[in-house]
GROMACS .gro file of C-alpha atoms in nm:
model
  115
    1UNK     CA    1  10.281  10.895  12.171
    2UNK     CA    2   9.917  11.019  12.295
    3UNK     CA    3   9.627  11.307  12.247
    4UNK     CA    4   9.482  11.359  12.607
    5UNK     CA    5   9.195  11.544  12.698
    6UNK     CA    6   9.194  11.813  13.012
    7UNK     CA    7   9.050  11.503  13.200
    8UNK     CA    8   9.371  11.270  13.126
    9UNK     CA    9   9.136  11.058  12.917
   10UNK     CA   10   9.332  10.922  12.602
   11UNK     CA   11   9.193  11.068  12.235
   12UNK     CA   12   9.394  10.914  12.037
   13UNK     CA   13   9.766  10.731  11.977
   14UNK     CA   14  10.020  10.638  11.744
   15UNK     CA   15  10.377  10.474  11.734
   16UNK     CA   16  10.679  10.379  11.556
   17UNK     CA   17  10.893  10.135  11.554
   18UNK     CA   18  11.247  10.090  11.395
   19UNK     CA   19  11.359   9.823  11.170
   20UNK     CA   20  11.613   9.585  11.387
   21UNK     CA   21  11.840   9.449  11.143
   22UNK     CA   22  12.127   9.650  10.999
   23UNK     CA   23  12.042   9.667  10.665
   24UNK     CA   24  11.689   9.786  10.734
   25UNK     CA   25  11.773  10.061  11.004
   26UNK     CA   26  11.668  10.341  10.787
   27UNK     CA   27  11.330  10.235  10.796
   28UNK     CA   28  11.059  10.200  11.083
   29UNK     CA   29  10.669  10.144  11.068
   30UNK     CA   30  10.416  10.357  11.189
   31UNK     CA   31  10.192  10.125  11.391
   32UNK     CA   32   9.927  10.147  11.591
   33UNK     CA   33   9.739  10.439  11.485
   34UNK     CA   34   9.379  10.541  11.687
   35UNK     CA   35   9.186  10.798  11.736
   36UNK     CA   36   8.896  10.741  12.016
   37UNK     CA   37   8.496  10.787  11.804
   38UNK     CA   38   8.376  11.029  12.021
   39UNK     CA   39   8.725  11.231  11.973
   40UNK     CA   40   8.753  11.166  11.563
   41UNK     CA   41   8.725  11.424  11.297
   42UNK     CA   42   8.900  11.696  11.452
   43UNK     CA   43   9.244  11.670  11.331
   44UNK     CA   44   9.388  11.497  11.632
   45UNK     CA   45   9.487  11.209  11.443
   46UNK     CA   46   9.634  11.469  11.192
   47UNK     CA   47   9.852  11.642  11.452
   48UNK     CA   48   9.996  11.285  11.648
   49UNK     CA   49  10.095  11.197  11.243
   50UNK     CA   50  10.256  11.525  11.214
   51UNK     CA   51  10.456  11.444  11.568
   52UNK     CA   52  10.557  11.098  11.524
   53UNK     CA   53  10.697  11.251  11.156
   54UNK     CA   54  10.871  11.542  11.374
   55UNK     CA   55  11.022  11.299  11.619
   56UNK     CA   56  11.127  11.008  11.367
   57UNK     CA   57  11.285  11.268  11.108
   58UNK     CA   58  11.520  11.403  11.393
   59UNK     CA   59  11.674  10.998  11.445
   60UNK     CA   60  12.045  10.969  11.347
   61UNK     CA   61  11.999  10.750  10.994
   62UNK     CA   62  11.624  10.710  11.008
   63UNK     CA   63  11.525  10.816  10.627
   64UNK     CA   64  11.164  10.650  10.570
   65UNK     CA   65  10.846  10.581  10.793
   66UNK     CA   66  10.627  10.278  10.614
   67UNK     CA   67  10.244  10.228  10.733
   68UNK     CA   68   9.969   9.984  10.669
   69UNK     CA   69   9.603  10.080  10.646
   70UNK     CA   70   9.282   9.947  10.557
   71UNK     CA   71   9.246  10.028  10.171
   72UNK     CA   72   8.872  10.121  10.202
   73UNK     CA   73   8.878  10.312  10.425
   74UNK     CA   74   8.970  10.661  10.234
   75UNK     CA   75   8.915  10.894  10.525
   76UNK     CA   76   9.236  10.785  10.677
   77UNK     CA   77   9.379  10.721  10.310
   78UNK     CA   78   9.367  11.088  10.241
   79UNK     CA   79   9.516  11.168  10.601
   80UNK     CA   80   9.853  10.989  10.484
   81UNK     CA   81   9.818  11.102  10.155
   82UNK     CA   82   9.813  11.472  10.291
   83UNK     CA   83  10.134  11.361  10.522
   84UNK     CA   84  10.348  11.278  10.210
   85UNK     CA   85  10.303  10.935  10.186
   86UNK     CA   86  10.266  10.745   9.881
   87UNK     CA   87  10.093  10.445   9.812
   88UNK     CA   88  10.347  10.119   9.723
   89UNK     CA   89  10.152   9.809   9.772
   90UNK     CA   90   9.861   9.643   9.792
   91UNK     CA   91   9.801   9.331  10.010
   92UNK     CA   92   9.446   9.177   9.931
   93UNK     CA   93   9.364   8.926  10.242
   94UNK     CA   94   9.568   9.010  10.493
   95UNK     CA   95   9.232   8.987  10.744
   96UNK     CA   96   9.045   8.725  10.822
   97UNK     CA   97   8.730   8.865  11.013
   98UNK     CA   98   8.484   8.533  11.006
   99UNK     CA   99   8.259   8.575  10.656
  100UNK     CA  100   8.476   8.835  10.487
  101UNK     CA  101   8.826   8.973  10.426
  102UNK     CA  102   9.010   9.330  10.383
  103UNK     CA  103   9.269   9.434  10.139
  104UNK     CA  104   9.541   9.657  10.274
  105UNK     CA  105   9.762   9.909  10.130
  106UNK     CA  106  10.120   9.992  10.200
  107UNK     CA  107  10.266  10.327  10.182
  108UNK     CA  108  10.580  10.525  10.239
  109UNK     CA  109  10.686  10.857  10.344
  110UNK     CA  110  11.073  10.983  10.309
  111UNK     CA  111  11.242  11.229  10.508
  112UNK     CA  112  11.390  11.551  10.382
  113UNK     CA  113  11.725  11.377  10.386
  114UNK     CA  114  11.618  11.078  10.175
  115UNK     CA  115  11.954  11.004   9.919
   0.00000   0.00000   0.00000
C-alpha cells in the first residue's frame, strides 16, 4: 500500500505479508515500511500504519501483525508503540553494515478479536 502526492510521486509505503504455513496463519509481518525524507514527519507514515491495521484486521483468521525495527531509532519506536504494539524481542546483530552492527526489536500488535 502507498502515500502519493498530487504529482503521483510516492511518499511513503508499507506491506504485509501472511504467515504460509497452517499453524502460523494467524499471523503476518508488517514489512517494508518507508516514508520518503523530504515527505517524513507529517504523519503519513502514521496513517499507511493505521491502513495496513484496517485492512489486515478485516482478514478471515488473521489475529496478530508482528514488525521488526531498528531499536535506536525511537522516532519510529514510539510510532508502533502509539499503534498498539508491544515490544517482545530483542535481536542484537541482525546487521552487518561494514565497521558496525544494529540491534533490532520485535514487536506485536493483536486484533480486537485476539482469543
Amino acid at each position: 500500500m502507498g502515500a502519493f502526492n498530487a504529482a503521483s510521486q510516492l511518499l511513503g509505503c508499507v506491506g504485509c505479508e501472511r504467515e504460509l504455513l497452517p499453524q502460523q496463519r494467524h499471523s503476518a509481518r508488517l514489512v517494508s515500511m518507508m516514508v520518503a525524507p523530504a515527505a517524513q514527519r507529517r504523519g503519513i507514515g502514521q496513517q499507511l500504519l493505521a491502513a495496513c491495521i484496517h485492512h489486515a484486521a478485516q482478514v478471515p483468521g488473521l489475529e496478530q501483525l508482528t514488525l521488526t525495527v531498528t531499536a535506536a531509532n525511537q522516532h519510529v519506536v514510539r510510532l508502533y508503540e502509539r499503534a498498539g504494539f508491544r515490544a517482545w524481542g530483542l535481536l542484537p546483530a541482525p546487521s552487518w553494515c561494514g565497521a558496525w552492527v544494529t540491534t533490532s526489536c520485535t514487536w506485536c500488535g493483536f486484533f480486537h478479536h485476539h482469543r
